[in-house]
mmCIF file of C-alpha atoms in Angstrom:
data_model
loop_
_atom_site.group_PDB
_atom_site.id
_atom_site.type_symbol
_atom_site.label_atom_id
_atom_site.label_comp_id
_atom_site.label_asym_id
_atom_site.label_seq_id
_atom_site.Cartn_x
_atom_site.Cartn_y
_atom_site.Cartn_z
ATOM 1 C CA UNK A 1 -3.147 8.803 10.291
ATOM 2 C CA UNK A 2 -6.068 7.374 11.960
ATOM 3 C CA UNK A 3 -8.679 6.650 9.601
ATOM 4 C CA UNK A 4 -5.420 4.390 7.937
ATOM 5 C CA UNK A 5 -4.522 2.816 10.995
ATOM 6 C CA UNK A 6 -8.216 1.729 11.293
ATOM 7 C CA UNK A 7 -8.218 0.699 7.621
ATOM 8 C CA UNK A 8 -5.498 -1.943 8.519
ATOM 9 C CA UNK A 9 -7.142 -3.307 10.897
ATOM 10 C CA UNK A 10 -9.406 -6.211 9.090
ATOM 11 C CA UNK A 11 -6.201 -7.296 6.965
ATOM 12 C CA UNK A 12 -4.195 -7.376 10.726
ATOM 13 C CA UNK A 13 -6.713 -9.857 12.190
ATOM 14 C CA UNK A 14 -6.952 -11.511 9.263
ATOM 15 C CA UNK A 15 -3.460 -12.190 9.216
ATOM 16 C CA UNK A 16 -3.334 -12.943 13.213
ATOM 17 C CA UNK A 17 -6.439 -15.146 12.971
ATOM 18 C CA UNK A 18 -4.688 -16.995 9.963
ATOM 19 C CA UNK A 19 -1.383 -18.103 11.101
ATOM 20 C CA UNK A 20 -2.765 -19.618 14.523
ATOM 21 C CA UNK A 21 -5.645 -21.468 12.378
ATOM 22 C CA UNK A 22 -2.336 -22.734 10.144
ATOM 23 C CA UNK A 23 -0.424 -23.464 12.872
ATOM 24 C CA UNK A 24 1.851 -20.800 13.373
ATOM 25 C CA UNK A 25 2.880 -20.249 17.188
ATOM 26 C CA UNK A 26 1.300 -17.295 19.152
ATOM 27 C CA UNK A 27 5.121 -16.518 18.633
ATOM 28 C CA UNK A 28 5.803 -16.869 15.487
ATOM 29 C CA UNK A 29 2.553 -14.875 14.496
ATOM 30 C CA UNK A 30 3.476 -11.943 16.412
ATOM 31 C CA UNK A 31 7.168 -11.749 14.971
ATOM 32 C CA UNK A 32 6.223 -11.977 11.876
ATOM 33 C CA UNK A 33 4.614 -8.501 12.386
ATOM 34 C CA UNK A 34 6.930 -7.333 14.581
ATOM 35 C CA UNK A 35 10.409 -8.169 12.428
ATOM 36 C CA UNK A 36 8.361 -7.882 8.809
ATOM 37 C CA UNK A 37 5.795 -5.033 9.053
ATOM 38 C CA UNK A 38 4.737 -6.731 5.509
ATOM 39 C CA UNK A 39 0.834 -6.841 5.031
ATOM 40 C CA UNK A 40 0.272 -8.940 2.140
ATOM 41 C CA UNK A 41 3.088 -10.165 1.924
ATOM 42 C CA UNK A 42 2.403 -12.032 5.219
ATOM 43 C CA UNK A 43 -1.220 -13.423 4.837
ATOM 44 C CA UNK A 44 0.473 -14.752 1.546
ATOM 45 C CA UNK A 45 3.585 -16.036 3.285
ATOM 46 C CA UNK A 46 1.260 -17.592 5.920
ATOM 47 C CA UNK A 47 -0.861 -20.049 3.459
ATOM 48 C CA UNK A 48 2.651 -20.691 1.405
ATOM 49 C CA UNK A 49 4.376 -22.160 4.623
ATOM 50 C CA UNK A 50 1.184 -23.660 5.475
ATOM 51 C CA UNK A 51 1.118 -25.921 1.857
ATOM 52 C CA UNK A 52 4.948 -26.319 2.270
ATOM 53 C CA UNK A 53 5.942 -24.658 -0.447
ATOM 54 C CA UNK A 54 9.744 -24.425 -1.344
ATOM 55 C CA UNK A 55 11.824 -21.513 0.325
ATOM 56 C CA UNK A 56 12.783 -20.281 -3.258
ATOM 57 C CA UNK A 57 8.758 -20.401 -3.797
ATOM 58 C CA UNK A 58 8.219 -17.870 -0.530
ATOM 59 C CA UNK A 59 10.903 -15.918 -0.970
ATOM 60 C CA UNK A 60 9.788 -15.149 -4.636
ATOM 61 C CA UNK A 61 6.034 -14.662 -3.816
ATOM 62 C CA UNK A 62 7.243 -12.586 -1.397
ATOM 63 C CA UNK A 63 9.818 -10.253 -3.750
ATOM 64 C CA UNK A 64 6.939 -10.157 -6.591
ATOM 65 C CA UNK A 65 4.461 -8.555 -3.846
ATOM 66 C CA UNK A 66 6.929 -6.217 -1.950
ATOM 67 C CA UNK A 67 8.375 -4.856 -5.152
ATOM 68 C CA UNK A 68 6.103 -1.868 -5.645
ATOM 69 C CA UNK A 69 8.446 -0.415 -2.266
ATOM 70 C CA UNK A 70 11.091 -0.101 -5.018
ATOM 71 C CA UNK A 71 9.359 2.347 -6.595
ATOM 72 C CA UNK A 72 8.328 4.307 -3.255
ATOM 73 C CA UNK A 73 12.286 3.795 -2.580
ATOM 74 C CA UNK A 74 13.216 5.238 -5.736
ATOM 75 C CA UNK A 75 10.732 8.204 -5.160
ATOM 76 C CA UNK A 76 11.511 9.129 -2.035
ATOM 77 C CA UNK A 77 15.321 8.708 -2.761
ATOM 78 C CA UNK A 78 16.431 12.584 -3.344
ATOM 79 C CA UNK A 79 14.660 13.761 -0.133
ATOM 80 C CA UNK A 80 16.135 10.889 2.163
ATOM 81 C CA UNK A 81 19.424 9.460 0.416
ATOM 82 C CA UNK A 82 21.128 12.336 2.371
ATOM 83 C CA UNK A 83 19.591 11.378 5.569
ATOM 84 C CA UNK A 84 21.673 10.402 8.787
ATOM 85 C CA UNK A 85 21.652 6.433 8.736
ATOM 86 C CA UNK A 86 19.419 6.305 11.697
ATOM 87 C CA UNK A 87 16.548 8.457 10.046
ATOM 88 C CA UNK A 88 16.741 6.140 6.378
ATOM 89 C CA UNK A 89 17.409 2.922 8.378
ATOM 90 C CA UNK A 90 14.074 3.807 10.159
ATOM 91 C CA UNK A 91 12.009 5.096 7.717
ATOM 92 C CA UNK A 92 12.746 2.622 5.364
ATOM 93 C CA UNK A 93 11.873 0.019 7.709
ATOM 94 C CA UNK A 94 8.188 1.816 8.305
ATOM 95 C CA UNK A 95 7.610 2.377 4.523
ATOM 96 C CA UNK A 96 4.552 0.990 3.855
ATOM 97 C CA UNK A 97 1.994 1.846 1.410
ATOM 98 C CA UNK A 98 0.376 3.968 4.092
ATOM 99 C CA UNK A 99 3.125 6.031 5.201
ATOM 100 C CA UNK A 100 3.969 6.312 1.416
ATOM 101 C CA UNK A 101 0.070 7.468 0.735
ATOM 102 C CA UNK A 102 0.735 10.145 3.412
ATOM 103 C CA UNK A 103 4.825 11.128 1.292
ATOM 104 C CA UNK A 104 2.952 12.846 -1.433
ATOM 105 C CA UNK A 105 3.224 16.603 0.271
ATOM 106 C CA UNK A 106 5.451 19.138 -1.196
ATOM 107 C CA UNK A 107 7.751 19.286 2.012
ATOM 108 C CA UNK A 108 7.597 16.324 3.021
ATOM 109 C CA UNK A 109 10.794 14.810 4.063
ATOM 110 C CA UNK A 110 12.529 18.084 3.863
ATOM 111 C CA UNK A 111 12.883 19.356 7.755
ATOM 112 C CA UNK A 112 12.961 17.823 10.504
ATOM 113 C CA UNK A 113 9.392 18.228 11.885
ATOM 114 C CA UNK A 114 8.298 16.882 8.611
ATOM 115 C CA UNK A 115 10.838 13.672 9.049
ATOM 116 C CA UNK A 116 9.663 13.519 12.663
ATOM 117 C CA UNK A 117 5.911 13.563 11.834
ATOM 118 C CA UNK A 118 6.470 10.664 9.221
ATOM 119 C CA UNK A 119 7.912 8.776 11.757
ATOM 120 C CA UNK A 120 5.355 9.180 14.085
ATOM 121 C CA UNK A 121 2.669 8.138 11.261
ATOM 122 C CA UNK A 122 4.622 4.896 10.299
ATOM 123 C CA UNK A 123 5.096 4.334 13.938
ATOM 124 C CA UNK A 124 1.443 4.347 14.399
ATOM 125 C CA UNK A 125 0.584 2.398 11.899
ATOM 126 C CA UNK A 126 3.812 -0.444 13.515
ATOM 127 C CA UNK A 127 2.058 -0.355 16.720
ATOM 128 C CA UNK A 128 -1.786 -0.402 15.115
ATOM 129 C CA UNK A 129 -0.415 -3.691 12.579
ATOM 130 C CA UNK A 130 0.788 -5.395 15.724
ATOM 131 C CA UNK A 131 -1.498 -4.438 18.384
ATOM 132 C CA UNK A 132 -4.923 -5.653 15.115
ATOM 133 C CA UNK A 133 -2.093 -8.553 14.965
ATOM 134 C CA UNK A 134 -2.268 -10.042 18.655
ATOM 135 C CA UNK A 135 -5.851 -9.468 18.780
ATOM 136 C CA UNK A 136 -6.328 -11.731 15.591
ATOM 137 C CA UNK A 137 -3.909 -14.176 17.376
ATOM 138 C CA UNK A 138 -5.902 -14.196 20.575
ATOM 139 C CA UNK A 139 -9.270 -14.302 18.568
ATOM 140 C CA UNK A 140 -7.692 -17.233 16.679
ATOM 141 C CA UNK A 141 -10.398 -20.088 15.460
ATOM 142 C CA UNK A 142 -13.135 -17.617 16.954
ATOM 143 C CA UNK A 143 -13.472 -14.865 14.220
ATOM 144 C CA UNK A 144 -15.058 -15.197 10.951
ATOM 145 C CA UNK A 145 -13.071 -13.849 7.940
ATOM 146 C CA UNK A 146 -13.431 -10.256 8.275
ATOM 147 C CA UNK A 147 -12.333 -10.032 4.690
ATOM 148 C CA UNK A 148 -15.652 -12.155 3.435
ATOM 149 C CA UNK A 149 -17.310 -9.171 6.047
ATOM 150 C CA UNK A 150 -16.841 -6.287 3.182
ATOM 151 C CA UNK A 151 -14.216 -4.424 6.438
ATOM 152 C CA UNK A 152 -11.547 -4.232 3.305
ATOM 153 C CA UNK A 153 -13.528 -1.084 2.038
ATOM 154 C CA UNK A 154 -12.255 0.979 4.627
ATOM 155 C CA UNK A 155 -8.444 0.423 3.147
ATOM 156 C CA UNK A 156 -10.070 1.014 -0.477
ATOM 157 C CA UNK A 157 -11.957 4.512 0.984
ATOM 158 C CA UNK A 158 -8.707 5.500 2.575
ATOM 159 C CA UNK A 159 -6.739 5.433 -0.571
ATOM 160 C CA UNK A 160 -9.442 7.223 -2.681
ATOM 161 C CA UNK A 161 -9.418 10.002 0.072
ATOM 162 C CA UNK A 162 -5.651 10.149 -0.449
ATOM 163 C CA UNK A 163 -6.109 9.632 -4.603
ATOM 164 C CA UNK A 164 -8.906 12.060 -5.562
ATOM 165 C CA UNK A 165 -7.830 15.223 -4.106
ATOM 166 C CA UNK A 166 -4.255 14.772 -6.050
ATOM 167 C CA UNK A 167 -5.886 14.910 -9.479
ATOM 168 C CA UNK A 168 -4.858 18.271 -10.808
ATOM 169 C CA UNK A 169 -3.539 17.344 -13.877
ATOM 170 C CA UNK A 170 -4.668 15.330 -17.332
ATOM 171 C CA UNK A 171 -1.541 13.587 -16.391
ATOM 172 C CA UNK A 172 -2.614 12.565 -12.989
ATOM 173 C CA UNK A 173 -5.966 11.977 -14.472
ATOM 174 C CA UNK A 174 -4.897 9.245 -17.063
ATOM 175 C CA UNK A 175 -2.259 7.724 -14.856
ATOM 176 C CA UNK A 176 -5.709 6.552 -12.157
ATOM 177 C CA UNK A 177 -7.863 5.755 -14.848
ATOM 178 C CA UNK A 178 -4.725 3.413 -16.586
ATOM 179 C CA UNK A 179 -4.169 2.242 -13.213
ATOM 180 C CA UNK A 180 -7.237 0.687 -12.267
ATOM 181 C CA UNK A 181 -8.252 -0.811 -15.571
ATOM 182 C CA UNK A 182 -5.092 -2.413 -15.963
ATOM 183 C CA UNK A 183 -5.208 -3.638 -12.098
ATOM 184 C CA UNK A 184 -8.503 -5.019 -12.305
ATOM 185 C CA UNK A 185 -7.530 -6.835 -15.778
ATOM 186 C CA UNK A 186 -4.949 -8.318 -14.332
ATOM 187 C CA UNK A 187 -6.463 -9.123 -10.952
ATOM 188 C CA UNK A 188 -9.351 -10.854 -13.072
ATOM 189 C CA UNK A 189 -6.306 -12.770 -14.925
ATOM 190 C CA UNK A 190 -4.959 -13.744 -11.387
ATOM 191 C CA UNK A 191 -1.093 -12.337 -12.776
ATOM 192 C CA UNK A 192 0.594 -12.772 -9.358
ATOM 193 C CA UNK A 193 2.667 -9.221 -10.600
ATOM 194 C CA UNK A 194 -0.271 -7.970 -11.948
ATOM 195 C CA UNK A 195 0.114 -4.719 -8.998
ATOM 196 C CA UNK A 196 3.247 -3.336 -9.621
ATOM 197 C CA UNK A 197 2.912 -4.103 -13.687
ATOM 198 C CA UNK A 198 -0.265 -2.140 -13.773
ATOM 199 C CA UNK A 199 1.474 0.303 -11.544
ATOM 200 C CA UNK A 200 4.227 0.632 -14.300
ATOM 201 C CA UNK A 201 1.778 0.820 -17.403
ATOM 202 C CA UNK A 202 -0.250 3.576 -15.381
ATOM 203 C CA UNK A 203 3.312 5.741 -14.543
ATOM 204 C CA UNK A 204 4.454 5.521 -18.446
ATOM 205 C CA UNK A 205 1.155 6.441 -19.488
ATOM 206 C CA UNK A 206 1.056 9.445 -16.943
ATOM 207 C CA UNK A 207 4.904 10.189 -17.951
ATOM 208 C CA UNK A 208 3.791 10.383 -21.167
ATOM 209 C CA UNK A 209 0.805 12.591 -20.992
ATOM 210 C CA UNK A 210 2.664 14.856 -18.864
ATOM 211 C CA UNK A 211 5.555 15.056 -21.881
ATOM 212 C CA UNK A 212 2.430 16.143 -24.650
ATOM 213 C CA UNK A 213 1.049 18.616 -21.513
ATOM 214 C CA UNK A 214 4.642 20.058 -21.357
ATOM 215 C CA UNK A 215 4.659 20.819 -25.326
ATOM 216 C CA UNK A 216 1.143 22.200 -25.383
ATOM 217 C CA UNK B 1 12.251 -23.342 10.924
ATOM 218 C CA UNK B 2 9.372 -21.191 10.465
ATOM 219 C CA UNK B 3 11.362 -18.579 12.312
ATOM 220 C CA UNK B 4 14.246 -18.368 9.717
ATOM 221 C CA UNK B 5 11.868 -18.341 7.118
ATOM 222 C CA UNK B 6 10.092 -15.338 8.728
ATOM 223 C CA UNK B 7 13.578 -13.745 8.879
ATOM 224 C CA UNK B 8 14.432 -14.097 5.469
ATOM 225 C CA UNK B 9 10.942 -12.975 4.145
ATOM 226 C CA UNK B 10 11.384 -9.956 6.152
ATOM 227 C CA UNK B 11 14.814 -9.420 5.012
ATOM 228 C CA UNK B 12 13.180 -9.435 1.644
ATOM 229 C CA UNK B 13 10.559 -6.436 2.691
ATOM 230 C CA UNK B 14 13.315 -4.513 4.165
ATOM 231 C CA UNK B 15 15.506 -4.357 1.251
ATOM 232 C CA UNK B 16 12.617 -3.566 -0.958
ATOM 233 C CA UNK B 17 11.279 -0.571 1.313
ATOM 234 C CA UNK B 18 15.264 0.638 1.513
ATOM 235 C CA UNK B 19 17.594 -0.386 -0.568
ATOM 236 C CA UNK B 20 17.167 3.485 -2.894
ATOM 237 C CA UNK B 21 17.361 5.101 0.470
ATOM 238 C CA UNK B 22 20.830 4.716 0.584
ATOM 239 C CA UNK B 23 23.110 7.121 -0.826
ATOM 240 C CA UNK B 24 25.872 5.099 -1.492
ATOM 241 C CA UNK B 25 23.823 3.407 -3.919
ATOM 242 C CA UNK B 26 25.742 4.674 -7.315
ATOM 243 C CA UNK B 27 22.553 6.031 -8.943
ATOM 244 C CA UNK B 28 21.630 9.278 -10.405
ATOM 245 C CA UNK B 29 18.061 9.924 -10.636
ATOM 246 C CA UNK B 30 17.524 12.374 -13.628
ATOM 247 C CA UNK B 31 14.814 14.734 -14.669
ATOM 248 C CA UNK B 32 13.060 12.186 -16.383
ATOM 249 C CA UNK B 33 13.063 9.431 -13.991
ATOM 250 C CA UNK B 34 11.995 11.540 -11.557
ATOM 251 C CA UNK B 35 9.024 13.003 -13.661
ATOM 252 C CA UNK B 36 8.066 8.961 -13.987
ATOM 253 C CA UNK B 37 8.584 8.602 -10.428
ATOM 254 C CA UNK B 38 5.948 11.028 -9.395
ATOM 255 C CA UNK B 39 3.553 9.457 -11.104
ATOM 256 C CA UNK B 40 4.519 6.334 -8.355
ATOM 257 C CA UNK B 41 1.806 7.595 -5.689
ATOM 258 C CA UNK B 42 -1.666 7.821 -7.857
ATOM 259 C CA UNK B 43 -1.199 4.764 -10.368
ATOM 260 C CA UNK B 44 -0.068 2.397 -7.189
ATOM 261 C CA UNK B 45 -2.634 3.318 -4.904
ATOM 262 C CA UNK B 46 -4.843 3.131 -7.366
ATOM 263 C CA UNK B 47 -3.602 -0.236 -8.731
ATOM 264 C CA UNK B 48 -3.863 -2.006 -5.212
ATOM 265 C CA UNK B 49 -7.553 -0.074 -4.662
ATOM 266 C CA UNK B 50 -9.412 -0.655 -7.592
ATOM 267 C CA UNK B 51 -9.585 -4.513 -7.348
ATOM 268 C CA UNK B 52 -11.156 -4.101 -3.826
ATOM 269 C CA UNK B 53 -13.661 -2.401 -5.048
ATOM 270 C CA UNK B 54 -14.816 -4.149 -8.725
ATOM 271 C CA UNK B 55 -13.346 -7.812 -8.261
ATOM 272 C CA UNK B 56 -15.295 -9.913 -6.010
ATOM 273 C CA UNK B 57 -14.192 -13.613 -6.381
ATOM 274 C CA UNK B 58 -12.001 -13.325 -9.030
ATOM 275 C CA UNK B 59 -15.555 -11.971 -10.820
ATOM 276 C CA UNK B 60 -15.584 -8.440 -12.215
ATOM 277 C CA UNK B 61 -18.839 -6.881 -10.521
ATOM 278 C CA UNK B 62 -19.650 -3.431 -12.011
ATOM 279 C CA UNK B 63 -23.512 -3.734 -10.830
ATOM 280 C CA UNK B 64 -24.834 -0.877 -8.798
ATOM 281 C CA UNK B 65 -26.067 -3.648 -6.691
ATOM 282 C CA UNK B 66 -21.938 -4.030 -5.911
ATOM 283 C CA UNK B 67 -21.849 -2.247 -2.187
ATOM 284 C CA UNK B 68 -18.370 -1.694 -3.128
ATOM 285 C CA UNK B 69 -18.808 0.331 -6.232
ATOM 286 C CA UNK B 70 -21.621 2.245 -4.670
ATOM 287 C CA UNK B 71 -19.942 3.198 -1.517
ATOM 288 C CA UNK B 72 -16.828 3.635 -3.775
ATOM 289 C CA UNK B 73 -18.755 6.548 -5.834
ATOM 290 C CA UNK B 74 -20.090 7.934 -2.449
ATOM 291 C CA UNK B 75 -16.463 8.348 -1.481
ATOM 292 C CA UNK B 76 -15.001 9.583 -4.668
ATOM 293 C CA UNK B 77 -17.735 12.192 -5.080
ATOM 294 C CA UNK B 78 -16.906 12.973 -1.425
ATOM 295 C CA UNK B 79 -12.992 13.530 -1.739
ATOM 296 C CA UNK B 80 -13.614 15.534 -4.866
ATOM 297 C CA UNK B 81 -16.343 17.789 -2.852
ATOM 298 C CA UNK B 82 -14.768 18.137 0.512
ATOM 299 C CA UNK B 83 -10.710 16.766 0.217
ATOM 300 C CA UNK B 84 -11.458 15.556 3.804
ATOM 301 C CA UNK B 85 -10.301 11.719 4.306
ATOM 302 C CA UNK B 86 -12.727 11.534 7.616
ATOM 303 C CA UNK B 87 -16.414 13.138 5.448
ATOM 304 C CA UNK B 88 -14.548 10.683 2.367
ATOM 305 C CA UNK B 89 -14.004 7.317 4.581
ATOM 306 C CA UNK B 90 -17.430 8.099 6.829
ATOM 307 C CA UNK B 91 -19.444 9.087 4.156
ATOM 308 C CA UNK B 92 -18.146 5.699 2.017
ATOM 309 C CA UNK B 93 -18.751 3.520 5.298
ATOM 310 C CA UNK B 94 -22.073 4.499 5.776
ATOM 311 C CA UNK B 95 -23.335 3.687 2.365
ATOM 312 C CA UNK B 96 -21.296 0.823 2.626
ATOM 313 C CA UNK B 97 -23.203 -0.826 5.657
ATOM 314 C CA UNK B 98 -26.618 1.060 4.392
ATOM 315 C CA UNK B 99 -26.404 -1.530 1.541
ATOM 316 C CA UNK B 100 -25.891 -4.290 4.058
ATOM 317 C CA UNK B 101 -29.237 -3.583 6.060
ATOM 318 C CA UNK B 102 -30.917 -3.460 2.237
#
């Protein structure tokens, strides 16, 4: 859990650093974090408000980038749908990409240390998001984009640590290789849904492989 | 203003990260969906990580000379080797800031 709550750490400044420079309130800043827990969705949100763009505009930015958490949702569903309310109200309230990254295990989800220990690794990475948060609002005007300082690579190193060792199968295989040709096409094409489309492309063309693998 | 605004963005996360948590939702998830589904982790992580690595400035960069893609090679050779996330992120970091001193 701690190399990810590290990893956060540039985009949590960042996003700290950001809303003070576009006139957010210390306040405002830090309850964003605090009530949201969104990443991207926030530094987007930020610069949105900031050009007064219409509440039907943020809300929609905002739906477009947050909807891959459908599809961790939707994943996770059979494990936690049975949940008490308290464990799915939480849970789904901490379910970020990170936690998700760490959801991949066999059991997880499926006792109660496991449901425990996922709450303890999406409540570290709460507390890390706001803690990297304050210290961008305090740094404010001060810090240089730590984006422009190449500190983002930790997040992409992170996520190859928790990609790589899952590749087992040609499935698995294709579904990476469709995923991040597709994400960097339509990155280079700026398509504001450009993540959770290549996600899709990448799943259908795993789903698919896996079908011929199943036949063989 | 801003406040509400935060609210209702938030409202928006929330409902994305739950809303097939909960069981009352009348949906049956069936062996095929579910294959599809575990497909979820790899091709999103992937998806948000691979345009950190190759697109700088809305510029595809595949050079060598791309401290990204050369620490992102480290890393993957790494995980493959080892399946450690500390030797994969260290090893990718140093590389990363070796370029930087180039």
């Amino acid at each position: 859990m701690l190399p990810l709550s590290l990893a956060v750490l540039p985009w949590g400044i960042l996003f700290g650093s950001l809303a003070v420079q576009r006139g957010f309130s210390a306040l405002e800043a830090q309850a964003f974090s605090a009530i949201a827990f969104g990443g991207t969705v926030q530094i987007v949100a930020v610069e949105l408000i900031a050009d007064n763009a219409s509440l039907s505009t943020i809300l929609f930015s905002a739906l477009v980038i947050t909807s891959r958490h459908f599809l961790y949702g939707l994943r996770l569903r059979e494990r936690l749908k049975n949940q008490p309310l308290r464990w799915r109200l939480s849970l789904g309230f901490l379910l970020t990409d990170e936690l998700f990254a760490l959801s991949g295990h066999r059991h997880a989800y499926k006792n109660r240390l496991r449901l425990y220990y996922a709450l303890g690794a999406g409540g570290s990475f709460y507390i890390a998001w706001n803690v990297w948060t304050f210290i961008g609002i305090v740094a404010g005007t001060s810090l240089p984009d730590l984006t422009h300082l190449g500190l983002d690579f930790a997040i992409a190193a992170t996520f190859i640590a928790l990609i790589v060792p899952t590749i087992k199968t040609w499935s698995v295989l294709v579904t990476v290789i469709v995923a991040g040709i597709a994400s960097v096409t339509f990155s280079l094409w700026q398509l504001e849904t450009g993540l959770i489309m290549a996600g899709l492309l990448a799943m259908t063309a795993g789903f698919a492989v896996n079908g011929w693998e199943r036949r063989q | 203003m801003t406040l509400i605004t935060i609210l209702l963005v938030a409202i928006v996360i929330f409902t994305s990260r739950y809303l097939f948590l909960e069981g009352k939702l009348p949906l049956r998830l069936g062996t095929n969906a579910r294959d599809f589904l575990s497909f979820s982790g790899p091709a999103v992580l992937t998806a948000i990580c691979m345009p950190i690595v190759l697109v700088k400035d809305e510029q595809l960069n595949i050079a060598i000379s791309n401290p990204y893609l050369g620490a992102a090679i480290v890393s993957i050779i790494a995980a493959w080797k080892t399946g450690n996330i500390y030797w994969t992120v260290g090893l990718g970091l140093l590389v990363f800031i070796a370029y930087g001193s180039l």
